[in-house]
Amino acid sequence: MRDKILEKSTEMFLNLGFKSVTMDDIAAALGVSKKTIYNHFSNKTDLVQEVTSTVFEFICTGIDFIHEQQQNPIKELYEVKRFIMHYLKDEKSSPQYQLQKYYPEIFSSLKHKQFEFMQECIQENLIRGIKQGLFRKEIDTDFTARLYFNGMLGIKNPELFPLQQFSMNDLMNYYLEYHLRGIATVKGIQELEKQLKEK
């Protein structure tokens, strides 16, 4: 039952937002009493914590799997984007921003874990891209990876990028192209154009 609660809660939180979904909503969707949920999770904050940890671990595992394929670094970034968008269902409710606003301690802990994971992944991607002649050799990989992470957080702020005006998929596509055009060589731009045609 615990796994079913986590699965349904994840689906509802990602689709409707962490604030909007109540424990009553989750119980009704599962066809169980609220007491059943409280037998497994002490309160909504505990449930949100478990959901965010589960989502984070799942996404990290997926990104690691894509990384193991050792595709060229530009294609790899697009594969990661497609995987995340498919799993997060285009983030229509801006779940990360709601998490930041209503569960700041959980958000802060998650952001720290995301940064450590992404910093390593993106730096490795950049170093590989430089070796393959896709990215300019003079870029500072640590700085660029930090900038990339910060930008990814920034585009998820609905006050800056209202979801009525921009879909999350479009935002990620725009940002990825912006990032890559800033660091790519002529060879890298050719690969980027190929990816843009394929999408």
Tab-separated table of N, CA, C and O in Angstrom, residues 71-79 82 125 129 132-135 176-177 180-181 184-199:
chain	number	residue	atom	x	y	z
A	71	GLN	N	26.877	8.723	-25.708
A	71	GLN	CA	26.558	9.404	-26.965
A	71	GLN	C	27.344	10.713	-27.004
A	71	GLN	O	27.941	11.105	-26.017
A	72	ASN	N	27.313	11.403	-28.143
A	72	ASN	CA	28.031	12.675	-28.138
A	72	ASN	C	27.331	13.623	-27.151
A	72	ASN	O	26.122	13.510	-26.923
A	73	PRO	N	28.070	14.519	-26.515
A	73	PRO	CA	27.544	15.317	-25.405
A	73	PRO	C	26.324	16.177	-25.733
A	73	PRO	O	25.494	16.428	-24.864
A	74	ILE	N	26.207	16.638	-26.981
A	74	ILE	CA	25.044	17.455	-27.354
A	74	ILE	C	23.800	16.576	-27.435
A	74	ILE	O	22.741	16.907	-26.882
A	75	LYS	N	23.921	15.441	-28.087
A	75	LYS	CA	22.796	14.499	-28.165
A	75	LYS	C	22.407	14.034	-26.764
A	75	LYS	O	21.219	13.890	-26.455
A	76	GLU	N	23.391	13.802	-25.923
A	76	GLU	CA	23.135	13.352	-24.550
A	76	GLU	C	22.251	14.349	-23.793
A	76	GLU	O	21.302	13.954	-23.109
A	77	LEU	N	22.545	15.645	-23.909
A	77	LEU	CA	21.744	16.665	-23.221
A	77	LEU	C	20.294	16.644	-23.693
A	77	LEU	O	19.370	16.808	-22.895
A	78	TYR	N	20.095	16.436	-24.979
A	78	TYR	CA	18.720	16.364	-25.503
A	78	TYR	C	18.010	15.087	-25.055
A	78	TYR	O	16.805	15.100	-24.790
A	79	GLU	N	18.752	13.996	-24.962
A	79	GLU	CA	18.163	12.742	-24.468
A	79	GLU	C	17.732	12.893	-23.009
A	79	GLU	O	16.664	12.430	-22.610
A	82	ARG	N	14.551	14.989	-22.878
A	82	ARG	CA	13.365	14.215	-23.285
A	82	ARG	C	12.922	13.272	-22.170
A	82	ARG	O	11.727	13.142	-21.899
A	125	ASN	N	30.135	16.182	-19.044
A	125	ASN	CA	29.600	16.397	-20.391
A	125	ASN	C	30.430	17.457	-21.128
A	125	ASN	O	30.773	17.287	-22.300
A	129	GLY	N	32.789	17.023	-24.371
A	129	GLY	CA	32.501	17.845	-25.550
A	129	GLY	C	33.724	18.590	-26.061
A	129	GLY	O	33.915	18.737	-27.273
A	132	GLN	N	35.955	16.144	-27.875
A	132	GLN	CA	35.416	15.746	-29.173
A	132	GLN	C	35.338	16.917	-30.157
A	132	GLN	O	34.873	16.756	-31.283
A	133	GLY	N	35.783	18.094	-29.714
A	133	GLY	CA	35.784	19.257	-30.598
A	133	GLY	C	34.420	19.898	-30.785
A	133	GLY	O	34.226	20.708	-31.699
A	134	LEU	N	33.455	19.544	-29.916
A	134	LEU	CA	32.101	20.103	-30.019
A	134	LEU	C	31.969	21.398	-29.221
A	134	LEU	O	31.163	22.260	-29.566
A	135	PHE	N	32.743	21.516	-28.134
A	135	PHE	CA	32.706	22.706	-27.288
A	135	PHE	C	34.069	23.393	-27.316
A	135	PHE	O	35.109	22.735	-27.436
A	176	LEU	N	18.308	25.086	-23.565
A	176	LEU	CA	19.345	24.165	-24.029
A	176	LEU	C	20.045	24.722	-25.268
A	176	LEU	O	21.279	24.687	-25.373
A	177	GLU	N	19.264	25.269	-26.196
A	177	GLU	CA	19.863	25.864	-27.388
A	177	GLU	C	20.722	27.077	-27.012
A	177	GLU	O	21.831	27.251	-27.540
A	180	LEU	N	23.987	25.805	-25.455
A	180	LEU	CA	24.892	25.164	-26.408
A	180	LEU	C	25.479	26.145	-27.422
A	180	LEU	O	26.648	26.033	-27.783
A	181	ARG	N	24.690	27.110	-27.870
A	181	ARG	CA	25.223	28.096	-28.824
A	181	ARG	C	26.316	28.945	-28.184
A	181	ARG	O	27.211	29.434	-28.866
A	184	ALA	N	29.518	26.155	-28.085
A	184	ALA	CA	29.826	25.224	-29.175
A	184	ALA	C	30.851	25.778	-30.163
A	184	ALA	O	30.939	26.977	-30.398
A	185	THR	N	31.596	24.862	-30.752
A	185	THR	CA	32.477	25.164	-31.886
A	185	THR	C	31.620	25.089	-33.163
A	185	THR	O	30.419	24.778	-33.094
A	186	VAL	N	32.224	25.322	-34.305
A	186	VAL	CA	31.508	25.172	-35.583
A	186	VAL	C	30.969	23.750	-35.708
A	186	VAL	O	29.809	23.525	-36.092
A	187	LYS	N	31.800	22.780	-35.351
A	187	LYS	CA	31.378	21.373	-35.389
A	187	LYS	C	30.206	21.142	-34.427
A	187	LYS	O	29.250	20.414	-34.743
A	188	GLY	N	30.271	21.763	-33.249
A	188	GLY	CA	29.208	21.628	-32.261
A	188	GLY	C	27.899	22.236	-32.742
A	188	GLY	O	26.817	21.671	-32.515
A	189	ILE	N	27.978	23.385	-33.416
A	189	ILE	CA	26.780	24.040	-33.959
A	189	ILE	C	26.121	23.137	-35.004
A	189	ILE	O	24.885	23.025	-35.050
A	190	GLN	N	26.938	22.466	-35.796
A	190	GLN	CA	26.383	21.549	-36.809
A	190	GLN	C	25.611	20.407	-36.133
A	190	GLN	O	24.525	20.027	-36.575
A	191	GLU	N	26.168	19.883	-35.044
A	191	GLU	CA	25.483	18.819	-34.299
A	191	GLU	C	24.208	19.358	-33.636
A	191	GLU	O	23.180	18.678	-33.598
A	192	LEU	N	24.286	20.572	-33.120
A	192	LEU	CA	23.109	21.205	-32.509
A	192	LEU	C	21.993	21.361	-33.545
A	192	LEU	O	20.828	21.038	-33.265
A	193	GLU	N	22.343	21.858	-34.727
A	193	GLU	CA	21.338	22.043	-35.784
A	193	GLU	C	20.689	20.701	-36.149
A	193	GLU	O	19.479	20.630	-36.406
A	194	LYS	N	21.492	19.657	-36.126
A	194	LYS	CA	20.965	18.313	-36.411
A	194	LYS	C	19.943	17.913	-35.347
A	194	LYS	O	18.865	17.394	-35.665
A	195	GLN	N	20.259	18.161	-34.079
A	195	GLN	CA	19.338	17.839	-32.993
A	195	GLN	C	18.059	18.668	-33.078
A	195	GLN	O	16.957	18.168	-32.823
A	196	LEU	N	18.195	19.931	-33.443
A	196	LEU	CA	17.024	20.818	-33.546
A	196	LEU	C	16.075	20.352	-34.656
A	196	LEU	O	14.852	20.435	-34.524
A	197	LYS	N	16.652	19.824	-35.749
A	197	LYS	CA	15.822	19.300	-36.827
A	197	LYS	C	15.101	18.033	-36.393
A	197	LYS	O	13.935	17.824	-36.720
A	198	GLU	N	15.791	17.199	-35.627
A	198	GLU	CA	15.213	15.922	-35.178
A	198	GLU	C	14.072	16.117	-34.198
A	198	GLU	O	13.122	15.348	-34.169
A	199	LYS	N	14.160	17.153	-33.371
A	199	LYS	CA	13.113	17.342	-32.350
A	199	LYS	C	11.811	17.832	-32.964
A	199	LYS	O	10.759	17.703	-32.396
